[in-house]
XYZ file of N, CA and C in Angstrom:
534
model
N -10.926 18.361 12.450
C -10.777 17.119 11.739
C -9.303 16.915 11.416
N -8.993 15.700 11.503
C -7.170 15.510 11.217
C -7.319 14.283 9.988
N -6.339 14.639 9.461
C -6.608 13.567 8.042
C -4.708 13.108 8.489
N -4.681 12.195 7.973
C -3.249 11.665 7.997
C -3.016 11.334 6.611
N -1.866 11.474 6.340
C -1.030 11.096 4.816
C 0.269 10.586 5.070
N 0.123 9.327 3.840
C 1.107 8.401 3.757
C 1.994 8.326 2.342
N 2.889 8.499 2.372
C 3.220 8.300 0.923
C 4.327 7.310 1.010
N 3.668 6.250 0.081
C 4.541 4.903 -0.323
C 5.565 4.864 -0.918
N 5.918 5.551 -0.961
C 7.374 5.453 -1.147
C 9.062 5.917 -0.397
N 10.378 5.301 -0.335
C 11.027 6.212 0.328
C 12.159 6.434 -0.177
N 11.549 7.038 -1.501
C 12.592 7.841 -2.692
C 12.698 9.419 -2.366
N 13.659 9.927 -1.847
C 13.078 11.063 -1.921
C 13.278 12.651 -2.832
N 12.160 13.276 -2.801
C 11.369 14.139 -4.212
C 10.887 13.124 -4.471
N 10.371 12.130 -4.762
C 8.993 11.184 -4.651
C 7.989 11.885 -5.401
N 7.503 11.501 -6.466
C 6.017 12.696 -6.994
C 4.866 12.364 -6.345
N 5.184 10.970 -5.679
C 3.509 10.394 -4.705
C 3.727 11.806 -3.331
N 5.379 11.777 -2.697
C 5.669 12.664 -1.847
C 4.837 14.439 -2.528
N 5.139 14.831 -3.323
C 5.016 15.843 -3.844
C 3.017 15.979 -4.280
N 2.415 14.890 -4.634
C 1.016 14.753 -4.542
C 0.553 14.795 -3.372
N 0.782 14.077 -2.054
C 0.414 14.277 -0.925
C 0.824 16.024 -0.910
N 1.672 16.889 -0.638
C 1.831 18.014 -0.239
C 0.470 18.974 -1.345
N 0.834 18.683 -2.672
C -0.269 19.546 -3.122
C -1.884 19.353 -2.438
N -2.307 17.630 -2.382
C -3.173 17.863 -1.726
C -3.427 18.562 -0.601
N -2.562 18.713 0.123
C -2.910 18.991 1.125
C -3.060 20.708 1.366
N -2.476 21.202 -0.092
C -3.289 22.853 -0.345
C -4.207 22.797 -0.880
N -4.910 21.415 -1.302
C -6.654 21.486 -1.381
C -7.362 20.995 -0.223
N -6.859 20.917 0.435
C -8.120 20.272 1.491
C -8.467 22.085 2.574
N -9.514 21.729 3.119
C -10.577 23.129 3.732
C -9.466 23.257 4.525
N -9.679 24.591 5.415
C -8.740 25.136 6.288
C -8.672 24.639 7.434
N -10.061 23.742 7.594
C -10.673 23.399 8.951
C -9.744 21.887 9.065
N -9.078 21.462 8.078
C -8.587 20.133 8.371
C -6.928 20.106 8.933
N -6.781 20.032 9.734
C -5.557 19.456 10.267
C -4.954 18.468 9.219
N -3.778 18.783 8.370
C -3.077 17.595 7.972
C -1.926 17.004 7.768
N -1.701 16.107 8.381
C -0.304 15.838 8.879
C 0.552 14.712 7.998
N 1.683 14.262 7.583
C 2.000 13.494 6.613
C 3.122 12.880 7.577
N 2.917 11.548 7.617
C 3.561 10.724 8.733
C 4.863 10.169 7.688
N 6.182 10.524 7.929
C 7.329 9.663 7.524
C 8.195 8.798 8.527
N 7.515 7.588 8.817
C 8.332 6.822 9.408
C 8.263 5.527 8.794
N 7.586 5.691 7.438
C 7.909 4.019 6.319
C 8.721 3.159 6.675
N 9.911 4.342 6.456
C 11.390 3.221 6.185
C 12.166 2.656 7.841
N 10.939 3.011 8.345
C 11.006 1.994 9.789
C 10.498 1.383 10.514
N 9.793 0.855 9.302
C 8.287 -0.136 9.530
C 8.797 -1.649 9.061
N 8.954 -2.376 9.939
C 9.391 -3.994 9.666
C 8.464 -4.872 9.703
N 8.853 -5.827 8.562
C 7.518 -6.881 8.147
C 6.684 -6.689 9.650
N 5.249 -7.683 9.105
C 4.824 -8.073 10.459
C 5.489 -9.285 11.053
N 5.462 -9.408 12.417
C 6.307 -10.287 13.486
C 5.566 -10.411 14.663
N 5.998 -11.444 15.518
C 5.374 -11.663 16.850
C 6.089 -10.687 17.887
N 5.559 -10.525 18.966
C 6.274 -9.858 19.600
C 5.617 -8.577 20.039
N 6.343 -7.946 20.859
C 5.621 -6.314 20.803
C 5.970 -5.004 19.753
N 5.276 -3.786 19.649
C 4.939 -3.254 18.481
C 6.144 -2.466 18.907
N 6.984 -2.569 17.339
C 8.006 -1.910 17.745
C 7.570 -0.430 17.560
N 8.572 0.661 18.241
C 8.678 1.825 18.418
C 7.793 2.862 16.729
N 8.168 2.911 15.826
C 7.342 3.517 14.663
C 6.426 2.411 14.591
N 5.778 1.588 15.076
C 4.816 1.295 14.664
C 4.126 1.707 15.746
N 3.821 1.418 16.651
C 3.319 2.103 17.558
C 2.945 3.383 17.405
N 4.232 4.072 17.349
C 3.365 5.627 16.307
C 2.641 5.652 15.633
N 2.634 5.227 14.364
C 2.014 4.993 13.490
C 0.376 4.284 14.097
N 0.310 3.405 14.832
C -1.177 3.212 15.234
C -1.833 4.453 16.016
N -1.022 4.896 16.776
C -1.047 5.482 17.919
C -1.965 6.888 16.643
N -0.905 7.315 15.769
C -1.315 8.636 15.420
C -2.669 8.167 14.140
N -2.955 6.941 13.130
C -4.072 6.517 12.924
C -5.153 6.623 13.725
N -4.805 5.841 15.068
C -6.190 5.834 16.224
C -7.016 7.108 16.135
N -6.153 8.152 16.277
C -6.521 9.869 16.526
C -6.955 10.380 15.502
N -7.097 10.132 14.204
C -7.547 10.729 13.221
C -9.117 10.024 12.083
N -9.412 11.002 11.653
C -10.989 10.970 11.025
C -10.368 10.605 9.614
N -9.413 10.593 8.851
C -9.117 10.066 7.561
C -7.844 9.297 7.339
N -7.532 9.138 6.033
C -6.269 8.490 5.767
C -6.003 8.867 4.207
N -4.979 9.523 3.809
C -4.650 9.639 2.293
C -3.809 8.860 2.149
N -3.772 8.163 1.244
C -2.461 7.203 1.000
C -2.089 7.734 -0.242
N -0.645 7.863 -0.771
C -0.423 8.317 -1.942
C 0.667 7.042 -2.400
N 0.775 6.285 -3.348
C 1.550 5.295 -4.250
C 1.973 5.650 -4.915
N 2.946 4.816 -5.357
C 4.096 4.925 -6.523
C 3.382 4.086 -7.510
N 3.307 3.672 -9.257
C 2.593 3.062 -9.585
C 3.838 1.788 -9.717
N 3.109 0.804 -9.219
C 4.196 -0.763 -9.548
C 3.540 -1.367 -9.658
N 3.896 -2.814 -10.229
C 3.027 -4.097 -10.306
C 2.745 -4.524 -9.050
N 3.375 -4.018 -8.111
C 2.911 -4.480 -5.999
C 2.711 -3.603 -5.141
N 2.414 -3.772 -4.142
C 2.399 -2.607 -3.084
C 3.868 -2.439 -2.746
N 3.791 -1.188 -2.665
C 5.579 -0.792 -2.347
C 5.618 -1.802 -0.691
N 6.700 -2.405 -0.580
C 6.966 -3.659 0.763
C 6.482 -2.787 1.780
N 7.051 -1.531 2.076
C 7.226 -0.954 3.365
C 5.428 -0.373 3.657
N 5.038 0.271 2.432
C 3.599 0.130 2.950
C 2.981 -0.780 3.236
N 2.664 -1.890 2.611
C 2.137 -3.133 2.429
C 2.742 -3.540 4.407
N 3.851 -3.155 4.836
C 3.965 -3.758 6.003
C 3.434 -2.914 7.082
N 3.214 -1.590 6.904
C 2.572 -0.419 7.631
C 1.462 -0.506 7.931
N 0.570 -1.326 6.722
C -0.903 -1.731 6.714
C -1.298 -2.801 7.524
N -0.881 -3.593 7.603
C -0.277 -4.954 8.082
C -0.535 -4.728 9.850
N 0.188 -4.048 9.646
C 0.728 -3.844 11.451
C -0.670 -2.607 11.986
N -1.569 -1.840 10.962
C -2.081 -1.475 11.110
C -3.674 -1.728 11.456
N -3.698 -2.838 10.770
C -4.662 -3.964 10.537
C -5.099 -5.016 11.572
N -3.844 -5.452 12.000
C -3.855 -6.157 13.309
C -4.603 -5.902 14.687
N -5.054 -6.990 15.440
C -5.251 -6.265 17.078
C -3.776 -5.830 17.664
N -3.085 -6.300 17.476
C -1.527 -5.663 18.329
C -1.833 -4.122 18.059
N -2.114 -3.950 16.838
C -2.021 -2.408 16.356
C -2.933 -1.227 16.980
N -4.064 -2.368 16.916
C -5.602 -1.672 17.879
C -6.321 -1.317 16.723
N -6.190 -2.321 15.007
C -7.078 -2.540 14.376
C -7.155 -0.662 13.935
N -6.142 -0.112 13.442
C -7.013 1.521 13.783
C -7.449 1.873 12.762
N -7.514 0.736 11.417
C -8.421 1.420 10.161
C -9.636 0.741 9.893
N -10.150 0.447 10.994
C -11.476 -0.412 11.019
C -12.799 0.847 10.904
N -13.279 0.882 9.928
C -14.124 2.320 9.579
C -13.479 3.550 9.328
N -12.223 3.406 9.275
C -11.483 4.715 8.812
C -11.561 4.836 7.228
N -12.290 6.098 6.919
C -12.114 6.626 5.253
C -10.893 6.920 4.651
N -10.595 6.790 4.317
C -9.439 6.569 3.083
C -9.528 6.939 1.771
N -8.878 7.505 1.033
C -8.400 7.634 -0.303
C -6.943 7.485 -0.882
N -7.417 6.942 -2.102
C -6.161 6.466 -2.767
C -5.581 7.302 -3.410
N -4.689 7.823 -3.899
C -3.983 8.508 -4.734
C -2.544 7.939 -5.325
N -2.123 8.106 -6.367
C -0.937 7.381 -7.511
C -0.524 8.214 -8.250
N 0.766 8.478 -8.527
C 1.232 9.497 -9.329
C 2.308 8.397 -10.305
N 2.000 8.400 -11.859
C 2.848 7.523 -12.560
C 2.894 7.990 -13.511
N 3.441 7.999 -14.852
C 3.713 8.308 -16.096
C 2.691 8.510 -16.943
N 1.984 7.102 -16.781
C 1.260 6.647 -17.298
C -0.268 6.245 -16.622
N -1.350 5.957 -17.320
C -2.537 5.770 -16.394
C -2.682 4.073 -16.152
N -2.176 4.094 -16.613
C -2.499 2.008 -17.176
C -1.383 1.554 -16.059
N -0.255 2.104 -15.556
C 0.736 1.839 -14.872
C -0.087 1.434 -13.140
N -0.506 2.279 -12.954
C -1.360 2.481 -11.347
C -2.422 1.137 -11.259
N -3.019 0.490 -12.242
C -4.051 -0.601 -11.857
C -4.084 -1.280 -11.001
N -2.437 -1.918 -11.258
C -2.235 -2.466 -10.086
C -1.591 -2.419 -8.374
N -1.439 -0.629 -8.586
C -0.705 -0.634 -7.358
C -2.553 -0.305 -6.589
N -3.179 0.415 -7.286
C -4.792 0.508 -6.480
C -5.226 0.038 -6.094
N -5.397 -1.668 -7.158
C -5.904 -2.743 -7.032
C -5.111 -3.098 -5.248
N -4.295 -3.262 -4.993
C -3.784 -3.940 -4.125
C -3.833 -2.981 -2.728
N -3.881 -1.985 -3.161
C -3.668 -0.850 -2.007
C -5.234 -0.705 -1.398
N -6.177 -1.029 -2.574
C -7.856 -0.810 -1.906
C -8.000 -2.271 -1.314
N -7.524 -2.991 -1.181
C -7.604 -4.886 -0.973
C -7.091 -4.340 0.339
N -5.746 -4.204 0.626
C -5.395 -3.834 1.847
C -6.054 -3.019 2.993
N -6.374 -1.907 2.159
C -7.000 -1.302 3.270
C -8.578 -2.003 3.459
N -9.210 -2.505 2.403
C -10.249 -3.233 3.210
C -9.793 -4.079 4.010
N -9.283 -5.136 3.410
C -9.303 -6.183 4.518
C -8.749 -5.097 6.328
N -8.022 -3.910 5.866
C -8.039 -3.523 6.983
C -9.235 -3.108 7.621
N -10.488 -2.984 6.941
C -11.000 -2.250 8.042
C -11.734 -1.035 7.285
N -10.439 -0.205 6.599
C -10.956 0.943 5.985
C -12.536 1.150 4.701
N -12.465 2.363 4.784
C -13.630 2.328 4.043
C -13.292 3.500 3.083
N -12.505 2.745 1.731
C -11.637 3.714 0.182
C -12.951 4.607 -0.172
N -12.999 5.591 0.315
C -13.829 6.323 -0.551
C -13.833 6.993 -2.002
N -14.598 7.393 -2.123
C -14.351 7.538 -3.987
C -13.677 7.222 -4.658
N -13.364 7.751 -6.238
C -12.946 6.987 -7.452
C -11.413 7.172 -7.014
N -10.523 6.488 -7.159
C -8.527 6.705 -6.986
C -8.593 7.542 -8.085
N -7.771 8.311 -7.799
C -6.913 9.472 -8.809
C -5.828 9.056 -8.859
N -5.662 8.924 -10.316
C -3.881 8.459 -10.784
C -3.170 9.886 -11.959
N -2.066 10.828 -10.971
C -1.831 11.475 -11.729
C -0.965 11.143 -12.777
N -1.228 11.147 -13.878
C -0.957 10.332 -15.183
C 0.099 11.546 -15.660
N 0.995 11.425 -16.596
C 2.510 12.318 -16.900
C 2.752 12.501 -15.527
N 3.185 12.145 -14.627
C 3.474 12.825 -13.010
C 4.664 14.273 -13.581
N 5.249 13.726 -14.156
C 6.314 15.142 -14.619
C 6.127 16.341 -14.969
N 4.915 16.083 -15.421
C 4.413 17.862 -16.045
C 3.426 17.852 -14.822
N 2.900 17.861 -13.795
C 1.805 17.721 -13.310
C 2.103 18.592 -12.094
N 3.174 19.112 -11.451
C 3.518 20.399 -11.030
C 4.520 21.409 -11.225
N 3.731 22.168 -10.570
C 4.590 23.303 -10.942
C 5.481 23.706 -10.346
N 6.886 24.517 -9.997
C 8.317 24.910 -9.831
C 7.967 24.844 -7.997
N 6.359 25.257 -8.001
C 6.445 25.611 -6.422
C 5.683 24.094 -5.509
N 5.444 22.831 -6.382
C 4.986 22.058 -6.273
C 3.566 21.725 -5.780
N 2.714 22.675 -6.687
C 1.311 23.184 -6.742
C 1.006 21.895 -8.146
N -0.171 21.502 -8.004
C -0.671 20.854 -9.063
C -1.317 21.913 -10.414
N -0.954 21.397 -11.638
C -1.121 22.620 -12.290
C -2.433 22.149 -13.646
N -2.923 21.030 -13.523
C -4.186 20.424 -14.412
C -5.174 20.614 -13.417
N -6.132 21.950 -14.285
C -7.409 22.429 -13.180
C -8.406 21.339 -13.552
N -8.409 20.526 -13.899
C -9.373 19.066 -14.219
C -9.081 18.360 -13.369
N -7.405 18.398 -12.821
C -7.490 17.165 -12.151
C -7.804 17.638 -10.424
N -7.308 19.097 -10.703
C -7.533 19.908 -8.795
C -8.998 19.702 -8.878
N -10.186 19.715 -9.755
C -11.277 19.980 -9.484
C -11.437 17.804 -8.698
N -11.377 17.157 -9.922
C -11.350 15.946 -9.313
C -10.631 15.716 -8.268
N -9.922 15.952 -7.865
C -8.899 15.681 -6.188
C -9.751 16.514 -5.605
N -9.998 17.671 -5.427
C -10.933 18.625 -4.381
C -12.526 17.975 -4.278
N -12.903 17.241 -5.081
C -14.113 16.667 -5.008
C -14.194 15.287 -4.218
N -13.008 14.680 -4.241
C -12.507 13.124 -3.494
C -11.982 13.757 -2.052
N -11.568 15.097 -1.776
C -11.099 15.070 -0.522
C -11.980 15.669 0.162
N -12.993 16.397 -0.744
C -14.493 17.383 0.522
C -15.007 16.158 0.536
N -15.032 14.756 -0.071
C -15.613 14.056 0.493
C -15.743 13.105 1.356
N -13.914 12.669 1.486
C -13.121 12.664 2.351
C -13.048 13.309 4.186
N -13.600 14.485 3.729
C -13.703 15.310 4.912
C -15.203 15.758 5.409
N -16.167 14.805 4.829
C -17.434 14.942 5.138
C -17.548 14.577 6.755
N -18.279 15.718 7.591
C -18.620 14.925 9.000
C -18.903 13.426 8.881
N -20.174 13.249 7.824
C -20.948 11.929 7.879
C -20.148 10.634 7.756
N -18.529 11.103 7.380
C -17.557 10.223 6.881
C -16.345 9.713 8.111
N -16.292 10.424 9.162
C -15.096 10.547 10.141
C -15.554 9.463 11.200
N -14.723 9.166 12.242
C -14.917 8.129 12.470
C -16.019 8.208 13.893
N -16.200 9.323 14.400
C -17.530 9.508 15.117
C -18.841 9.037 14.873
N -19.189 9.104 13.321
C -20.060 8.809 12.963
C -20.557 7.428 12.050
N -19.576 6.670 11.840
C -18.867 5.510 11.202
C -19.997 4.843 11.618
């Protein structure tokens, strides 16, 4: 199984960057998971043919059974995702989150901060296609929330993230069985 991860932002040490990596020492051994950085070379959508990272970017969606998205919390979708989706969404793209499972993830200060980057990020990926599985996790203080080796260190919240990503990684969920 291959899960892909995105993180919206292209600050980097990023705590959405740093949430994608911890997840990805919770997910089973059996999952392949790969964290795609080519954001910051993703241009609005346009006519024309798919430029070079986007093309990747469909290309390596097409091939995979999930999608983690990790956000920054803002009042919008960070531009460069919002245009990743976009281009992802499309037939130029080959449509590649049409039944693809997905989860949301947000790392912000605060919990009240993330409403609206979720709100907009689960809109997107439906209208793409995708199918947001379970509740979004918003890691709330993002600052205290790992540790020196960038391990998540609230066993409340590893139990809730490990419960959104075995489900995430359910056969019944990948896109074989869609």
């Amino acid at each position: 199984m291959k899960i892909i991860g995105i993180a919206g932002s292209l600050r980097p040490g990023a705590y959405i960057r740093k949430l994608l990596e911890a997840s990805a020492r919770e997910l089973p051994t059996s999952v392949d998971f790969e964290i795609w950085d080519g954001l910051d070379q993703v241009p609005p959508f346009q006519e024309g043919p798919l430029p070079q990272r986007v093309d990747e970017l469909c290309h390596i969606l097409s091939g995979a059974d999930g999608l983690l998205v990790a956000a920054p919390a803002h009042s919008i979708l960070p531009p460069q995702l919002g245009h990743a989706l976009a281009w992802a969404a499309s037939s130029r793209g080959g449509a590649v989150l049409v039944g693809k499972p997905a989860v949301v993830l947000t790392a912000c200060l605060h919990a009240h901060e993330a409403t609206w980057t979720q709100t907009e990020l689960r809109r997107a990926l439906g209208a793409a296609g995708a199918v947001v599985y379970g509740a979004d996790l918003v890691v709330s203080s993002a600052l205290s929330q790992f540790d020196s080796e960038g391990r998540l260190v609230d066993p409340e919240f590893r139990v809730r993230l490990c419960g959104v990503l075995e489900g995430l990684c359910k056969p019944s969920f990948t896109k074989s069985t869609v």
